[in-house]
Amino acid sequence: GEDVEQSLFLSVREGDSSVINCTYTDSSSTYLYWYKQEPGAGLQLLTYIFSNMDMKQDQRLTVLLNKKDKHLSLRIADTQTGDSAIYFCAESFNDYKLSFGAGTTVTVRA
Amino acid sequence: KAGVTQTPRYLIKTRGQQVTLSCSPISGHRSVSWYQQTPGQGLQFLFEYFSETQRNKGNFPGRFSGRQFSNSRSEMNVSTLELGDSALYLCASSADGSSYEQYFGPGTRLTVT
């Protein structure tokens, strides 16, 4: 089955770390992704992780994957106002189709 | 390199009409996927084209159709529009259909009245 779940909202203070969590149900997922959507814009691919990896770091972004618990997280270090957006977790099975979570709205407060 | 472009960006149609949306992928990309984004259903996969062939299709009625041209540009058509078709339609391109690098366009905002 295809079911990706995320918490809907996250509020974080500027300069703090943000952690966005996601759970998925299909253990055959090949890749797991994080996308960012700003108001009125399309989706921006932030990072992705292959299912045989545990962690991936890219500048301020750290992705952690726990395959046993089917849990994916995105940590944003030193969160800035420009990080305010909706963040989508997604998984793929056959490399042609992405299944998305509902999105987590991140609000960065001064 | 130019990104994925979608035209038009905004569209208002009346129930019962049909609409065609266009997507131009990143130069050299041969795969185009379409997604519908609504507040209620979130992001849902419509279909994917690679080298002019539909390779995968989501769970949408036959009113939703698409095609891809030899230059990889893709069009999506919705016939007999319903109010529930109001959505942001996003297309994404990738080089060979491997979804680990799908780049999205800005979307077409369709409003059906």
mmCIF file of C-alpha atoms in Angstrom:
data_model
loop_
_atom_site.group_PDB
_atom_site.id
_atom_site.type_symbol
_atom_site.label_atom_id
_atom_site.label_comp_id
_atom_site.label_asym_id
_atom_site.label_seq_id
_atom_site.Cartn_x
_atom_site.Cartn_y
_atom_site.Cartn_z
ATOM 1 C CA GLY A 1 0.000 0.000 0.000
ATOM 2 C CA GLU A 2 0.948 3.624 -0.364
ATOM 3 C CA ASP A 3 0.458 5.745 2.714
ATOM 4 C CA VAL A 4 2.759 8.514 3.862
ATOM 5 C CA GLU A 5 1.927 10.387 7.041
ATOM 6 C CA GLN A 6 3.294 13.635 8.403
ATOM 7 C CA SER A 7 2.382 16.004 11.187
ATOM 8 C CA LEU A 8 0.625 19.044 9.742
ATOM 9 C CA PHE A 9 2.274 21.944 11.531
ATOM 10 C CA LEU A 10 5.595 22.891 13.090
ATOM 11 C CA SER A 11 6.548 26.198 14.658
ATOM 12 C CA VAL A 12 10.205 26.906 15.319
ATOM 13 C CA ARG A 13 12.240 29.856 16.508
ATOM 14 C CA GLU A 14 14.735 31.399 14.113
ATOM 15 C CA GLY A 15 18.182 29.924 14.691
ATOM 16 C CA ASP A 16 16.869 26.718 16.258
ATOM 17 C CA SER A 17 16.839 23.317 14.555
ATOM 18 C CA SER A 18 13.652 22.034 12.922
ATOM 19 C CA VAL A 19 12.808 18.355 12.781
ATOM 20 C CA ILE A 20 10.057 17.205 10.461
ATOM 21 C CA ASN A 21 8.909 13.614 10.780
ATOM 22 C CA CYS A 22 7.293 11.224 8.343
ATOM 23 C CA THR A 23 6.164 7.616 8.447
ATOM 24 C CA TYR A 24 5.533 5.398 5.473
ATOM 25 C CA THR A 25 3.976 2.010 5.149
ATOM 26 C CA ASP A 26 5.523 0.321 2.126
ATOM 27 C CA SER A 27 8.794 -1.384 2.944
ATOM 28 C CA SER A 28 9.520 -1.827 -0.755
ATOM 29 C CA SER A 29 10.054 1.889 -1.229
ATOM 30 C CA THR A 30 13.150 2.522 -3.278
ATOM 31 C CA TYR A 31 13.765 6.184 -2.564
ATOM 32 C CA LEU A 32 12.434 8.627 0.006
ATOM 33 C CA TYR A 33 12.362 12.332 -0.622
ATOM 34 C CA TRP A 34 11.857 15.707 0.924
ATOM 35 C CA TYR A 35 10.321 18.483 -1.151
ATOM 36 C CA LYS A 36 9.730 22.113 -0.210
ATOM 37 C CA GLN A 37 6.851 24.229 -1.482
ATOM 38 C CA GLU A 38 6.702 27.971 -0.983
ATOM 39 C CA PRO A 39 3.455 29.908 -1.461
ATOM 40 C CA GLY A 40 2.377 30.031 -5.077
ATOM 41 C CA ALA A 41 5.287 27.897 -6.233
ATOM 42 C CA GLY A 42 5.917 24.371 -7.404
ATOM 43 C CA LEU A 43 7.864 21.738 -5.521
ATOM 44 C CA GLN A 44 11.573 22.050 -4.927
ATOM 45 C CA LEU A 45 13.507 18.835 -4.396
ATOM 46 C CA LEU A 46 15.535 19.334 -1.219
ATOM 47 C CA THR A 47 17.104 15.937 -0.827
ATOM 48 C CA TYR A 48 16.466 12.241 -1.197
ATOM 49 C CA ILE A 49 17.778 9.083 0.380
ATOM 50 C CA PHE A 50 18.080 5.602 -1.015
ATOM 51 C CA SER A 51 16.371 2.971 1.067
ATOM 52 C CA ASN A 52 19.618 1.178 1.954
ATOM 53 C CA MET A 53 21.046 4.289 3.610
ATOM 54 C CA ASP A 54 20.570 5.397 7.216
ATOM 55 C CA MET A 55 21.585 9.014 6.974
ATOM 56 C CA LYS A 56 22.364 11.695 4.458
ATOM 57 C CA GLN A 57 23.700 15.164 5.168
ATOM 58 C CA ASP A 58 23.656 18.102 2.790
ATOM 59 C CA GLN A 59 24.728 21.447 4.253
ATOM 60 C CA ARG A 60 22.020 22.416 6.770
ATOM 61 C CA LEU A 61 19.879 19.397 5.963
ATOM 62 C CA THR A 62 20.158 15.986 7.609
ATOM 63 C CA VAL A 63 17.934 13.092 6.616
ATOM 64 C CA LEU A 64 17.570 10.101 8.914
ATOM 65 C CA LEU A 65 15.941 6.865 7.800
ATOM 66 C CA ASN A 66 14.840 4.108 10.157
ATOM 67 C CA LYS A 67 13.720 1.279 7.896
ATOM 68 C CA LYS A 68 12.668 -0.953 10.753
ATOM 69 C CA ASP A 69 10.172 1.627 12.000
ATOM 70 C CA LYS A 70 9.506 3.053 8.502
ATOM 71 C CA HIS A 71 10.342 6.485 9.830
ATOM 72 C CA LEU A 72 11.974 9.327 7.928
ATOM 73 C CA SER A 73 13.001 12.671 9.361
ATOM 74 C CA LEU A 74 14.402 15.920 8.031
ATOM 75 C CA ARG A 75 16.455 18.131 10.308
ATOM 76 C CA ILE A 76 17.109 21.715 9.283
ATOM 77 C CA ALA A 77 19.922 23.293 11.257
ATOM 78 C CA ASP A 78 19.932 27.017 12.074
ATOM 79 C CA THR A 79 16.414 27.533 10.727
ATOM 80 C CA GLN A 80 15.906 30.818 8.901
ATOM 81 C CA THR A 81 12.791 32.789 7.948
ATOM 82 C CA GLY A 82 13.317 31.654 4.358
ATOM 83 C CA ASP A 83 12.737 28.096 5.537
ATOM 84 C CA SER A 84 9.072 28.870 6.198
ATOM 85 C CA ALA A 85 7.217 26.667 3.726
ATOM 86 C CA ILE A 86 5.363 23.397 3.357
ATOM 87 C CA TYR A 87 7.587 20.333 3.432
ATOM 88 C CA PHE A 88 6.475 17.130 1.756
ATOM 89 C CA CYS A 89 7.785 13.679 2.397
ATOM 90 C CA ALA A 90 7.434 11.301 -0.563
ATOM 91 C CA GLU A 91 8.276 7.740 -1.457
ATOM 92 C CA SER A 92 8.683 5.940 -4.748
ATOM 93 C CA PHE A 93 8.229 2.302 -5.667
ATOM 94 C CA ASN A 94 8.736 1.733 -9.334
ATOM 95 C CA ASP A 95 10.735 4.865 -10.106
ATOM 96 C CA TYR A 96 7.910 6.416 -12.088
ATOM 97 C CA LYS A 97 5.583 7.687 -9.417
ATOM 98 C CA LEU A 98 5.914 9.644 -6.211
ATOM 99 C CA SER A 99 3.476 9.182 -3.330
ATOM 100 C CA PHE A 100 3.347 12.218 -1.106
ATOM 101 C CA GLY A 101 2.407 12.927 2.465
ATOM 102 C CA ALA A 102 -0.029 15.738 3.274
ATOM 103 C CA GLY A 103 2.786 18.178 3.983
ATOM 104 C CA THR A 104 4.080 19.864 7.133
ATOM 105 C CA THR A 105 3.678 23.629 7.323
ATOM 106 C CA VAL A 106 6.771 25.051 8.987
ATOM 107 C CA THR A 107 6.503 28.522 10.471
ATOM 108 C CA VAL A 108 9.691 30.238 11.580
ATOM 109 C CA ARG A 109 9.161 32.905 14.233
ATOM 110 C CA ALA A 110 11.627 35.610 15.151
ATOM 111 C CA LYS B 1 19.698 25.345 -18.104
ATOM 112 C CA ALA B 2 16.069 26.476 -18.068
ATOM 113 C CA GLY B 3 13.746 24.753 -15.636
ATOM 114 C CA VAL B 4 10.408 23.095 -16.210
ATOM 115 C CA THR B 5 7.883 25.515 -17.659
ATOM 116 C CA GLN B 6 4.123 25.228 -17.552
ATOM 117 C CA THR B 7 1.555 27.244 -19.446
ATOM 118 C CA PRO B 8 -0.731 28.841 -18.704
ATOM 119 C CA ARG B 9 -0.019 29.652 -15.066
ATOM 120 C CA TYR B 10 -3.642 30.468 -14.284
ATOM 121 C CA LEU B 11 -6.851 29.379 -15.929
ATOM 122 C CA ILE B 12 -10.545 29.853 -15.219
ATOM 123 C CA LYS B 13 -13.030 27.540 -16.899
ATOM 124 C CA THR B 14 -16.713 26.735 -16.590
ATOM 125 C CA ARG B 15 -18.178 23.360 -15.693
ATOM 126 C CA GLY B 16 -18.572 21.151 -18.735
ATOM 127 C CA GLN B 17 -15.759 22.780 -20.689
ATOM 128 C CA GLN B 18 -12.479 21.139 -21.504
ATOM 129 C CA VAL B 19 -8.967 22.385 -20.880
ATOM 130 C CA THR B 20 -5.463 21.663 -22.132
ATOM 131 C CA LEU B 21 -2.379 22.330 -20.032
ATOM 132 C CA SER B 22 1.145 22.329 -21.366
ATOM 133 C CA CYS B 23 4.466 21.340 -19.842
ATOM 134 C CA SER B 24 7.936 21.788 -21.301
ATOM 135 C CA PRO B 25 10.533 19.687 -19.519
ATOM 136 C CA ILE B 26 14.132 20.562 -18.841
ATOM 137 C CA SER B 27 16.175 20.272 -22.017
ATOM 138 C CA GLY B 28 17.328 16.689 -22.485
ATOM 139 C CA HIS B 29 14.751 15.230 -20.115
ATOM 140 C CA ARG B 30 12.562 12.576 -21.675
ATOM 141 C CA SER B 31 10.145 11.795 -18.860
ATOM 142 C CA VAL B 32 7.234 13.986 -17.829
ATOM 143 C CA SER B 33 4.909 13.238 -14.926
ATOM 144 C CA TRP B 34 1.734 15.063 -13.966
ATOM 145 C CA TYR B 35 0.325 15.576 -10.471
ATOM 146 C CA GLN B 36 -2.831 17.161 -9.140
ATOM 147 C CA GLN B 37 -2.649 19.117 -5.892
ATOM 148 C CA THR B 38 -5.805 19.972 -3.954
ATOM 149 C CA PRO B 39 -6.327 20.979 -0.313
ATOM 150 C CA GLY B 40 -8.476 17.924 0.319
ATOM 151 C CA GLN B 41 -6.584 15.175 -1.501
ATOM 152 C CA GLY B 42 -3.069 16.572 -1.441
ATOM 153 C CA LEU B 43 -0.678 15.608 -4.220
ATOM 154 C CA GLN B 44 -1.859 12.792 -6.436
ATOM 155 C CA PHE B 45 -0.134 11.178 -9.385
ATOM 156 C CA LEU B 46 -1.965 11.445 -12.704
ATOM 157 C CA PHE B 47 0.324 9.851 -15.287
ATOM 158 C CA GLU B 48 3.843 9.648 -16.602
ATOM 159 C CA TYR B 49 5.134 9.752 -20.163
ATOM 160 C CA PHE B 50 8.471 8.678 -21.495
ATOM 161 C CA SER B 51 9.468 8.938 -25.143
ATOM 162 C CA GLU B 52 5.869 9.623 -26.175
ATOM 163 C CA THR B 53 4.501 6.556 -24.355
ATOM 164 C CA GLN B 54 2.388 6.540 -21.220
ATOM 165 C CA ARG B 55 4.211 4.255 -18.810
ATOM 166 C CA ASN B 56 2.155 4.669 -15.674
ATOM 167 C CA LYS B 57 -1.253 6.009 -14.778
ATOM 168 C CA GLY B 58 -2.813 7.056 -11.497
ATOM 169 C CA ASN B 59 -6.343 6.485 -10.315
ATOM 170 C CA PHE B 60 -8.184 9.217 -12.201
ATOM 171 C CA PRO B 61 -11.220 9.000 -14.473
ATOM 172 C CA GLY B 62 -10.870 8.815 -18.227
ATOM 173 C CA ARG B 63 -11.698 12.533 -18.489
ATOM 174 C CA PHE B 64 -8.051 13.081 -17.666
ATOM 175 C CA SER B 65 -5.739 12.309 -20.543
ATOM 176 C CA GLY B 66 -2.341 13.307 -21.741
ATOM 177 C CA ARG B 67 0.200 12.967 -24.454
ATOM 178 C CA GLN B 68 3.826 13.631 -25.116
ATOM 179 C CA PHE B 69 5.384 14.933 -28.286
ATOM 180 C CA SER B 70 8.655 13.969 -29.942
ATOM 181 C CA ASN B 71 10.366 16.998 -28.384
ATOM 182 C CA SER B 72 9.292 15.681 -24.925
ATOM 183 C CA ARG B 73 6.799 18.471 -24.346
ATOM 184 C CA SER B 74 3.640 17.152 -22.774
ATOM 185 C CA GLU B 75 0.037 18.205 -22.664
ATOM 186 C CA MET B 76 -2.669 17.231 -20.257
ATOM 187 C CA ASN B 77 -6.332 17.435 -21.177
ATOM 188 C CA VAL B 78 -9.349 17.401 -18.910
ATOM 189 C CA SER B 79 -12.739 17.087 -20.564
ATOM 190 C CA THR B 80 -16.180 17.830 -19.128
ATOM 191 C CA LEU B 81 -14.748 19.841 -16.258
ATOM 192 C CA GLU B 82 -16.225 19.464 -12.792
ATOM 193 C CA LEU B 83 -15.934 21.820 -9.833
ATOM 194 C CA GLY B 84 -13.745 19.243 -8.117
ATOM 195 C CA ASP B 85 -11.153 19.543 -10.871
ATOM 196 C CA SER B 86 -10.121 22.908 -9.474
ATOM 197 C CA ALA B 87 -6.544 22.354 -8.437
ATOM 198 C CA LEU B 88 -2.914 23.144 -8.975
ATOM 199 C CA TYR B 89 -1.601 20.888 -11.733
ATOM 200 C CA LEU B 90 2.095 20.231 -11.492
ATOM 201 C CA CYS B 91 4.349 18.582 -13.977
ATOM 202 C CA ALA B 92 7.756 17.181 -13.267
ATOM 203 C CA SER B 93 10.522 16.103 -15.581
ATOM 204 C CA SER B 94 13.377 13.712 -15.167
ATOM 205 C CA ALA B 95 16.077 12.551 -17.502
ATOM 206 C CA ASP B 96 15.032 8.955 -17.892
ATOM 207 C CA GLY B 97 12.073 8.470 -15.627
ATOM 208 C CA SER B 98 14.065 7.624 -12.530
ATOM 209 C CA SER B 99 12.123 9.446 -9.909
ATOM 210 C CA TYR B 100 15.068 10.196 -7.673
ATOM 211 C CA GLU B 101 15.576 13.391 -9.594
ATOM 212 C CA GLN B 102 12.235 14.796 -10.574
ATOM 213 C CA TYR B 103 12.134 18.548 -11.094
ATOM 214 C CA PHE B 104 8.814 20.292 -10.806
ATOM 215 C CA GLY B 105 7.433 23.245 -12.687
ATOM 216 C CA PRO B 106 5.553 26.124 -11.019
ATOM 217 C CA GLY B 107 2.173 24.584 -11.828
ATOM 218 C CA THR B 108 -1.011 25.685 -13.535
ATOM 219 C CA ARG B 109 -3.751 26.891 -11.215
ATOM 220 C CA LEU B 110 -7.086 25.761 -12.693
ATOM 221 C CA THR B 111 -10.309 27.166 -11.298
ATOM 222 C CA VAL B 112 -13.591 25.649 -12.437
ATOM 223 C CA THR B 113 -16.704 27.749 -11.837
#
